[in-house]
Short mmCIF file of C-alpha atoms in Angstrom, two decimals:
data_model
loop_
_atom_site.label_atom_id
_atom_site.label_comp_id
_atom_site.label_asym_id
_atom_site.label_seq_id
_atom_site.Cartn_x
_atom_site.Cartn_y
_atom_site.Cartn_z
CA MET A 1 -13.22 -26.77 35.96
CA THR A 2 -13.63 -23.18 37.14
CA LYS A 3 -14.79 -20.61 34.61
CA ARG A 4 -11.95 -18.25 33.85
CA VAL A 5 -13.17 -16.27 30.82
CA LEU A 6 -16.54 -14.72 29.95
CA LEU A 7 -17.45 -14.38 26.27
CA CYS A 8 -20.27 -12.04 25.28
CA ALA A 9 -21.50 -12.55 21.70
CA ASP A 10 -24.86 -12.49 19.97
CA GLY A 11 -26.86 -15.71 19.96
CA GLN A 12 -26.22 -16.48 16.30
CA SER A 13 -22.44 -16.23 16.74
CA LEU A 14 -22.48 -18.42 19.84
CA ALA A 15 -24.45 -21.06 17.93
CA ASN A 16 -22.10 -20.78 14.94
CA PRO A 17 -18.55 -20.22 16.25
CA VAL A 18 -17.28 -20.02 12.68
CA LEU A 19 -18.64 -16.47 12.68
CA LEU A 20 -16.14 -15.69 15.42
CA GLY A 21 -13.26 -17.32 13.57
CA LEU A 22 -13.45 -20.39 15.85
CA SER A 23 -14.61 -22.99 13.37
CA ASP A 24 -13.56 -26.13 15.29
CA GLU A 25 -14.86 -25.15 18.72
CA ARG A 26 -18.01 -26.05 20.66
CA LEU A 27 -18.30 -23.04 22.90
CA ASP A 28 -21.02 -24.47 25.12
CA SER A 29 -18.81 -27.41 26.14
CA ILE A 30 -15.61 -25.54 27.01
CA PRO A 31 -15.11 -25.86 30.79
CA TRP A 32 -13.14 -22.64 31.28
CA LEU A 33 -15.45 -20.44 29.18
CA ALA A 34 -18.79 -18.88 30.15
CA CYS A 35 -20.92 -17.68 27.22
CA VAL A 36 -23.69 -15.06 27.29
CA SER A 37 -25.57 -13.11 24.63
CA SER A 38 -27.33 -10.22 26.39
CA ALA A 39 -26.02 -7.21 28.28
CA GLU A 40 -27.83 -7.96 31.52
CA SER A 41 -26.81 -11.62 31.59
CA CYS A 42 -23.24 -10.55 30.85
CA ARG A 43 -23.03 -8.19 33.81
CA ARG A 44 -24.93 -10.60 36.07
CA THR A 45 -22.62 -13.50 35.19
CA ALA A 46 -19.53 -11.35 35.67
CA ARG A 47 -20.69 -10.42 39.16
CA ALA A 48 -21.68 -13.98 40.07
CA ILE A 49 -18.50 -15.81 38.97
CA SER A 50 -15.61 -14.46 41.01
CA SER A 51 -13.06 -16.69 39.28
CA LEU A 52 -13.35 -14.86 35.94
CA GLU A 53 -10.07 -13.28 34.93
CA GLU A 54 -10.90 -11.97 31.46
CA LEU A 55 -14.01 -10.72 29.71
CA TRP A 56 -14.29 -10.74 25.89
CA VAL A 57 -17.04 -8.66 24.29
CA VAL A 58 -17.62 -9.41 20.61
CA SER A 59 -21.27 -8.48 20.12
CA CYS A 60 -24.55 -8.46 21.99
CA ASP A 61 -28.22 -9.14 21.21
CA ASP A 62 -29.55 -5.99 22.83
CA MET A 63 -26.76 -3.40 23.23
CA ASP A 64 -23.77 -1.93 21.42
CA SER A 65 -20.68 -3.99 22.27
CA ILE A 66 -18.56 -0.97 23.31
CA ASN A 67 -21.20 0.02 25.85
CA VAL A 68 -21.31 -3.50 27.27
CA ALA A 69 -17.53 -3.59 27.58
CA ALA A 70 -17.43 -0.15 29.21
CA ALA A 71 -20.07 -1.21 31.75
CA LEU A 72 -18.10 -4.36 32.63
CA LYS A 73 -14.96 -2.30 33.16
CA ARG A 74 -16.82 0.12 35.41
CA ASP A 75 -18.22 -2.78 37.43
CA ASP A 76 -14.74 -4.16 38.11
CA PRO A 77 -11.85 -1.97 36.89
CA GLU A 78 -9.25 -4.57 37.88
CA ARG A 79 -10.56 -7.29 35.58
CA ARG A 80 -9.20 -7.45 32.07
CA VAL A 81 -11.84 -6.49 29.53
CA TYR A 82 -11.20 -6.80 25.79
CA LEU A 83 -13.38 -5.49 23.00
CA VAL A 84 -13.36 -7.66 19.88
CA SER A 85 -13.95 -5.87 16.57
CA PHE A 86 -13.58 -7.51 13.18
CA GLY A 87 -13.63 -4.15 11.38
CA ASN A 88 -10.99 -1.40 11.10
CA ASN A 89 -12.54 1.32 13.24
CA GLY A 90 -10.30 4.03 14.65
CA SER A 91 -13.11 5.85 16.45
CA LEU A 92 -14.05 2.59 18.21
CA ALA A 93 -10.46 2.22 19.40
CA SER A 94 -10.56 5.76 20.79
CA ARG A 95 -13.82 5.02 22.63
CA ALA A 96 -12.28 1.83 24.03
CA ALA A 97 -9.30 3.79 25.31
CA ALA A 98 -11.60 6.38 26.89
CA ALA A 99 -13.46 3.54 28.66
CA LYS A 100 -10.10 2.28 29.96
CA LEU A 101 -10.53 -1.14 28.34
CA ASP A 102 -7.50 -3.39 28.29
CA GLY A 103 -7.42 -3.88 24.56
CA VAL A 104 -9.14 -4.07 21.20
CA LEU A 105 -8.68 -7.34 19.32
CA ASN A 106 -9.21 -7.81 15.61
CA GLU A 107 -10.13 -11.21 14.18
CA LEU A 108 -6.54 -12.43 13.99
CA LEU A 109 -5.61 -11.22 17.49
CA PHE A 110 -8.82 -12.67 18.95
CA ALA A 111 -8.08 -16.12 17.52
CA LYS A 112 -4.51 -15.87 18.83
CA ARG A 113 -5.70 -14.80 22.27
CA TYR A 114 -8.21 -17.65 22.36
CA GLU A 115 -5.45 -20.16 21.68
CA GLN A 116 -3.18 -18.59 24.32
CA VAL A 117 -5.85 -18.89 27.00
CA LYS A 118 -6.80 -22.38 25.84
CA ARG A 119 -3.20 -23.53 26.29
CA ALA A 120 -2.92 -21.81 29.68
CA CYS A 121 -6.09 -23.47 30.93
CA GLY A 122 -4.78 -26.83 29.75
CA VAL A 123 -2.17 -26.63 32.56
CA GLN A 124 -4.72 -28.06 34.97
CA ARG A 125 -4.44 -31.42 33.29
CA LYS A 126 -0.88 -31.54 34.72
CA ALA A 127 -1.99 -30.99 38.31
CA SER A 128 -0.38 -34.14 39.69
CA SER A 129 3.06 -33.30 38.35
CA LEU A 130 2.72 -29.70 39.53
CA GLN A 131 1.87 -30.85 43.05
CA SER A 132 4.94 -33.01 43.14
CA GLY A 133 7.12 -30.03 42.26
CA GLU A 134 7.89 -31.02 38.68
CA GLU A 135 8.97 -28.07 36.59
CA PHE A 136 6.33 -26.76 34.23
CA SER A 137 7.29 -27.62 30.67
CA GLY A 138 5.67 -24.61 29.03
CA GLN A 139 6.70 -20.96 29.06
CA ARG A 140 6.67 -19.09 32.31
CA ALA A 141 3.69 -16.76 32.51
CA GLU A 142 4.19 -13.11 33.30
CA GLY A 143 2.81 -11.69 36.51
CA VAL A 144 -0.62 -10.12 36.25
CA LYS A 145 -0.86 -6.55 37.45
CA GLY A 146 -3.66 -5.70 39.82
CA LYS A 147 -6.16 -8.07 41.35
CA SER A 148 -6.39 -11.62 40.07
CA CYS A 149 -8.66 -14.39 41.28
CA PHE A 150 -5.52 -16.50 41.62
CA GLN A 151 -3.47 -13.88 43.40
CA GLY A 152 -2.46 -15.17 46.79
CA GLU A 153 -2.49 -18.78 45.50
CA CYS A 154 0.26 -18.62 42.93
CA GLY A 155 0.63 -15.04 41.64
CA ALA A 156 3.03 -15.20 38.71
CA PHE A 157 3.70 -18.82 37.79
CA PRO A 158 7.02 -19.82 39.39
CA GLU A 159 9.77 -21.97 37.99
CA ARG A 160 8.79 -24.71 40.45
CA VAL A 161 5.62 -25.01 42.48
CA ALA A 162 6.00 -26.29 45.98
CA ALA A 163 3.84 -29.21 47.06
CA GLY A 164 0.81 -28.32 49.10
CA PRO A 165 -2.85 -28.99 49.62
CA LYS A 166 -3.92 -26.61 46.83
CA THR A 167 -3.64 -27.22 43.10
CA PRO A 168 -2.09 -24.03 41.75
CA ARG A 169 -3.08 -22.75 38.36
CA GLU A 170 -1.18 -20.67 35.87
CA PRO A 171 -2.67 -17.17 35.58
CA LEU A 172 -3.82 -16.33 32.11
CA PRO A 173 -0.88 -14.78 30.23
CA LYS A 174 -1.05 -11.10 29.45
CA SER A 175 -2.11 -10.52 25.88
CA GLY A 176 0.29 -7.70 25.03
CA ILE A 177 -2.63 -5.83 23.49
CA SER A 178 -3.40 -2.43 24.92
CA ALA A 179 -6.32 -0.08 24.38
CA LYS A 180 -4.23 2.84 25.52
CA GLU A 181 -3.81 5.56 22.94
CA PRO A 182 -0.67 5.25 20.81
CA ARG A 183 2.11 7.62 21.80
CA ALA A 184 1.12 10.25 19.23
CA THR A 185 -1.88 12.53 19.18
CA THR A 186 -3.11 12.42 15.59
CA ILE A 187 -4.60 15.58 14.08
CA ALA A 188 -6.26 15.26 10.67
CA VAL A 189 -6.75 18.43 8.63
CA VAL A 190 -9.49 18.17 6.00
CA SER A 191 -11.56 20.43 3.78
CA GLY A 192 -14.55 20.27 1.46
CA THR A 193 -13.10 22.68 -1.11
CA GLY A 194 -9.75 23.61 -2.57
CA GLY A 195 -8.14 26.93 -1.77
CA SER A 196 -9.38 27.07 1.82
CA GLY A 197 -5.85 27.11 3.26
CA LYS A 198 -6.00 23.54 4.56
CA SER A 199 -2.34 22.77 3.82
CA THR A 200 -1.23 26.01 5.45
CA VAL A 201 -3.20 25.15 8.58
CA ALA A 202 -1.61 21.68 8.69
CA ALA A 203 1.88 23.11 8.17
CA VAL A 204 1.58 25.77 10.89
CA LEU A 205 0.04 23.34 13.40
CA SER A 206 2.95 20.94 12.88
CA LEU A 207 5.52 23.74 13.16
CA LEU A 208 3.99 25.04 16.37
CA SER A 209 3.93 21.53 17.81
CA ARG A 210 7.60 20.98 17.00
CA ASN A 211 8.48 24.46 18.27
CA ALA A 212 6.96 23.47 21.64
CA GLY A 213 9.45 20.62 21.95
CA LEU A 214 7.13 17.82 20.85
CA SER A 215 8.51 15.32 18.34
CA THR A 216 6.24 15.85 15.35
CA ALA A 217 5.62 14.17 12.02
CA VAL A 218 3.51 15.17 9.04
CA LEU A 219 1.87 12.71 6.67
CA ASP A 220 0.89 14.43 3.42
CA ALA A 221 -2.11 12.36 2.35
CA ASP A 222 -3.08 14.87 -0.33
CA LEU A 223 -1.97 12.20 -2.75
CA GLN A 224 -2.43 14.18 -5.94
CA PHE A 225 -1.41 17.75 -5.15
CA GLY A 226 0.27 17.66 -1.75
CA ASP A 227 3.04 20.24 -1.27
CA MET A 228 3.89 20.02 2.41
CA ASP A 229 7.57 19.59 1.58
CA TYR A 230 7.45 23.01 -0.11
CA LEU A 231 5.57 24.67 2.78
CA LEU A 232 7.89 23.19 5.41
CA GLY A 233 11.03 23.96 3.43
CA LEU A 234 12.20 20.33 3.38
CA GLN A 235 14.39 19.18 0.50
CA GLU A 236 14.22 15.62 -0.89
CA PRO A 237 11.83 14.20 1.73
CA VAL A 238 10.88 10.54 2.11
CA ARG A 239 7.72 10.02 0.05
CA ILE A 240 4.81 7.64 0.42
CA GLU A 241 5.83 5.55 -2.58
CA ASP A 242 9.35 5.24 -1.10
CA VAL A 243 7.88 3.77 2.06
CA ALA A 244 5.60 1.48 0.04
CA GLU A 245 8.66 0.05 -1.71
CA ASP A 246 10.84 -0.16 1.40
CA GLY A 247 9.25 0.01 4.85
CA GLU A 248 12.64 0.64 6.45
CA ARG A 249 12.63 4.12 4.91
CA LEU A 250 10.03 5.13 7.48
CA GLN A 251 12.44 4.42 10.33
CA SER A 252 14.96 6.80 8.75
CA ILE A 253 12.80 9.82 9.61
CA ALA A 254 12.47 8.94 13.31
CA GLY A 255 15.15 11.42 14.40
CA GLN A 256 13.88 14.20 12.18
CA GLY A 257 10.89 14.92 14.44
CA SER A 258 13.31 16.22 17.07
CA MET A 259 14.99 18.72 14.73
CA GLU A 260 13.87 22.29 14.04
CA ARG A 261 11.19 21.23 11.58
CA PRO A 262 8.75 18.32 11.64
CA ALA A 263 9.57 14.99 10.04
CA LEU A 264 7.65 14.46 6.81
CA VAL A 265 6.29 11.62 4.71
CA ALA A 266 5.56 13.58 1.54
CA ALA A 267 2.93 13.07 -1.15
CA PRO A 268 3.85 11.04 -4.27
CA ARG A 269 6.00 12.62 -6.93
CA ARG A 270 3.53 11.70 -9.66
CA ILE A 271 -0.24 12.12 -9.61
CA GLU A 272 -0.86 8.73 -11.18
CA THR A 273 0.82 7.04 -8.20
CA ALA A 274 -2.02 8.12 -5.90
CA GLU A 275 -4.26 5.11 -6.56
CA VAL A 276 -1.38 2.71 -6.00
CA VAL A 277 -0.23 4.04 -2.61
CA VAL A 278 -3.59 4.87 -1.00
CA SER A 279 -3.74 1.45 0.67
CA GLU A 280 -0.45 2.19 2.45
CA ILE A 281 -1.84 5.10 4.46
CA PRO A 282 -3.23 3.16 7.48
CA THR A 283 0.04 1.27 7.98
CA ILE A 284 2.20 4.38 7.60
CA LEU A 285 -0.02 6.35 9.96
CA GLU A 286 -0.03 3.62 12.61
CA THR A 287 3.77 3.42 12.48
CA LEU A 288 4.15 7.19 12.80
CA ARG A 289 1.79 7.16 15.79
CA SER A 290 4.19 4.84 17.61
CA MET A 291 7.24 7.00 16.82
CA PHE A 292 6.20 10.59 17.55
CA ASP A 293 4.36 12.76 20.07
CA VAL A 294 2.16 14.43 17.45
CA VAL A 295 1.23 13.40 13.92
CA VAL A 296 -0.47 15.91 11.63
CA VAL A 297 -2.16 14.47 8.53
CA ASN A 298 -2.85 16.73 5.57
CA THR A 299 -5.55 15.47 3.19
CA GLY A 300 -6.76 16.34 -0.29
CA ALA A 301 -9.84 18.32 -1.29
CA PHE A 302 -11.11 15.36 -3.31
CA TRP A 303 -12.91 13.01 -0.91
CA SER A 304 -12.13 9.31 -1.32
CA ASP A 305 -11.29 6.22 0.73
CA SER A 306 -8.13 7.90 1.98
CA GLN A 307 -10.17 10.51 3.85
CA ALA A 308 -12.24 7.83 5.56
CA MET A 309 -9.08 5.97 6.60
CA VAL A 310 -7.57 9.11 8.12
CA LEU A 311 -10.76 10.23 9.87
CA GLU A 312 -11.19 6.79 11.45
CA SER A 313 -7.69 6.93 12.95
CA ALA A 314 -7.54 10.58 14.02
CA ASP A 315 -7.84 11.77 17.61
CA SER A 316 -8.90 15.24 16.43
CA VAL A 317 -10.19 16.48 13.10
CA VAL A 318 -9.79 20.08 11.94
CA PHE A 319 -12.25 20.87 9.15
CA VAL A 320 -11.08 23.96 7.28
CA MET A 321 -13.33 26.19 5.21
CA ASP A 322 -12.96 29.74 3.98
CA ALA A 323 -15.39 32.60 4.54
CA ARG A 324 -17.51 31.94 1.42
CA PRO A 325 -21.04 30.51 1.76
CA SER A 326 -20.17 27.97 -0.96
CA SER A 327 -17.46 26.60 1.33
CA LEU A 328 -20.04 26.05 4.07
CA ARG A 329 -22.31 24.18 1.64
CA ALA A 330 -19.42 21.92 0.64
CA THR A 331 -18.68 21.29 4.31
CA ALA A 332 -22.29 20.28 4.96
CA HIS A 333 -22.13 17.82 2.04
CA ALA A 334 -18.94 16.32 3.47
CA MET A 335 -20.61 15.92 6.87
CA GLU A 336 -23.50 14.06 5.26
CA LEU A 337 -20.97 11.71 3.70
CA CYS A 338 -19.32 11.11 7.08
CA VAL A 339 -22.69 10.17 8.55
CA ARG A 340 -23.32 7.69 5.73
CA LEU A 341 -19.86 6.18 6.26
CA GLY A 342 -20.43 5.87 9.99
CA VAL A 343 -17.60 8.28 10.85
CA ALA A 344 -18.17 10.06 14.16
CA THR A 345 -18.15 13.85 13.68
CA THR A 346 -18.74 14.98 17.25
CA GLY A 347 -15.04 15.68 17.77
CA PHE A 348 -14.61 17.82 14.65
CA THR A 349 -13.45 21.42 15.02
CA PHE A 350 -14.53 23.67 12.15
CA VAL A 351 -12.20 26.53 11.22
CA VAL A 352 -13.37 29.54 9.23
CA ASN A 353 -10.04 30.45 7.68
CA LYS A 354 -8.97 33.84 6.25
CA HIS A 355 -11.65 35.50 8.33
CA GLU A 356 -12.01 39.30 8.29
CA LYS A 357 -14.52 41.72 9.75
CA THR A 358 -16.24 42.03 6.40
CA SER A 359 -16.46 38.27 5.77
CA LEU A 360 -19.85 36.82 4.88
CA LEU A 361 -19.32 33.80 7.12
CA SER A 362 -18.58 33.67 10.85
CA ALA A 363 -18.12 30.95 13.44
CA VAL A 364 -21.66 31.58 14.67
CA ASP A 365 -23.03 30.98 11.17
CA VAL A 366 -21.13 27.70 10.94
CA ALA A 367 -22.27 26.54 14.38
CA CYS A 368 -25.89 27.23 13.48
CA ALA A 369 -25.71 25.62 10.05
CA LEU A 370 -24.02 22.50 11.42
CA HIS A 371 -26.36 22.07 14.39
CA GLY A 372 -24.18 23.39 17.17
CA ALA A 373 -20.80 22.21 15.89
CA LYS A 374 -17.64 23.64 17.46
CA ALA A 375 -16.46 26.47 15.18
CA PHE A 376 -13.36 28.66 15.30
CA GLU A 377 -12.32 31.80 13.37
CA ALA A 378 -8.77 32.07 12.02
CA PRO A 379 -8.01 35.65 10.94
CA TYR A 380 -6.39 36.38 7.62
CA GLY A 381 -2.62 36.44 8.15
CA GLY A 382 -1.77 38.57 5.13
CA ARG A 383 0.93 37.96 2.58
CA ASP A 384 3.54 37.10 5.22
CA VAL A 385 2.07 33.63 5.73
CA ASP A 386 2.33 32.58 2.09
CA GLU A 387 5.60 34.39 1.43
CA LEU A 388 7.51 33.07 4.43
CA LEU A 389 6.24 29.50 4.06
CA GLY A 390 6.77 29.57 0.31
CA ALA A 391 10.32 30.90 0.66
CA GLY A 392 11.27 28.24 3.21
CA TYR A 393 11.39 30.50 6.28
CA PRO A 394 8.77 28.98 8.60
CA GLU A 395 10.78 29.89 11.72
CA GLU A 396 10.44 33.60 10.89
CA LEU A 397 6.71 33.18 10.56
CA LEU A 398 6.46 31.51 13.98
CA ALA A 399 8.59 34.24 15.55
CA SER A 400 6.26 36.96 14.28
CA LYS A 401 3.09 38.15 15.96
CA ASN A 402 1.03 37.19 12.95
CA PRO A 403 -2.64 36.88 13.96
CA PHE A 404 -3.07 33.66 11.95
CA VAL A 405 -0.18 32.01 13.79
CA GLU A 406 -1.58 33.11 17.14
CA ALA A 407 -4.97 31.65 16.20
CA MET A 408 -3.35 28.34 15.21
CA ALA A 409 -1.56 28.23 18.56
CA ASP A 410 -4.91 28.67 20.31
CA LEU A 411 -6.35 25.91 18.16
CA LEU A 412 -3.44 23.55 18.86
CA GLU A 413 -3.83 23.99 22.61
CA GLY A 414 -7.43 22.87 22.32
CA LEU A 415 -6.49 19.79 20.30
CA LEU A 416 -3.70 18.41 22.46
CA PRO A 417 -4.18 16.56 25.76
CA GLY A 418 -2.48 17.06 29.12
CA LYS A 419 1.28 17.56 29.10
CA LYS A 420 1.40 18.15 25.35
CA ARG A 421 -0.95 21.09 25.73
CA GLU A 422 1.13 22.38 28.63
CA ALA A 423 4.24 22.28 26.40
CA VAL A 424 2.55 24.56 23.86
CA GLU A 425 1.35 26.92 26.61
CA LYS A 426 4.85 27.07 28.08
CA GLU A 427 6.40 27.90 24.71
CA ARG A 428 3.88 30.69 24.11
CA SER A 429 4.55 32.17 27.55
CA ALA A 430 8.30 32.15 26.90
CA LYS A 431 7.77 33.80 23.52
CA LYS A 432 5.79 36.64 25.05
CA ARG A 433 8.66 37.45 27.40
CA LYS A 434 11.16 37.80 24.53
CA PRO A 435 11.61 41.08 22.61
CA PHE A 436 10.09 41.02 19.15
CA PHE A 437 12.25 42.00 16.16
CA LEU A 438 11.01 42.46 12.65
CA ARG A 439 12.86 41.05 9.69
CA GLY A 440 15.92 43.02 8.72
CA GLY A 441 16.76 43.86 12.35
CA ARG A 442 14.24 46.70 12.71
CA SER A 443 12.38 46.88 16.02
#
């Protein structure tokens, strides 16, 4: 039987399939599966066997699995390449998407995919009935986009296969798993100290995103002292504990992200609820990512598992500090924690908030202290920022020429990709063409 799938896994896992969640399989005796354990043998085998339709990369003896998978995709972009990861790693998913892989499979999805392919390859045992034109008793397989080693023989599996000299085979069914980024761009806003203005940054970023016409949601993951509902002027919002009790409540906010203000999943009503709902954050965040263009996540100053969950899933991380040296020291400590947790920090943007000419800390100081990190200064916006947000008038704040708001718009442009960034730029250009009126009608 022709090899149709290549599996790359370390030698120990290939010898003990139970480590891959395939306890009843003998991988070395499966006719449709080619197994390798090193990066070079993986690429060499992929080039040598033209009949391979899918490549599964679980692990490797001598190279990081994501690098192996990326190399295989570069070698043949039209072959389906899946990365298999048994851990919850948001940064790995982002790297897989950047490498244009076809999907990331967790342990459950990998086992399901294995069984799907196993059933599809079992079609060959019915070759005689297929040649005679008998209708295939299984489900019809979907057509495979792009090049397939079976394209030109059978393409998508038809309802009936005409008799002929060749024995047609069913193409491997599409998995339905995609490594493409979810619809939303997720921006996490974190801080190492309280009072840095983190929540204000998160609120204004979400307001600017919504003002640019992007459907926007906010997840207030400051589980103990979150007040995004207050800053955004939203009355009786859906809260995290509401969603934990009834998942359908999350669907009720879908239309809110297209209104004047962002949709919001607010922090718990009671502090003691924080420990109960923290495990719900990944699920809530993943659902919001599928519903909106932009999701802004506000976090607490106290670092815990919730921060790690959010950082793993975020596309961009805004690390807010104020202009005090003590805030920089706290930031450095938080970065050390990220390194110990294995959280990638290369994409972090550090914001020196409430910056003034006389401030002791500048973006240059931060960049030097954090070994060349990307740093950004957000000027102090004065009392208007707190007063207008606190009074429930965020639209007036956005309409002003407040230097803090302008700085946040610059920051947002740098965080959003492609057309989303263009939407923010377009909104800012339109705003500059309009006359500016102060509150009370004075010009």
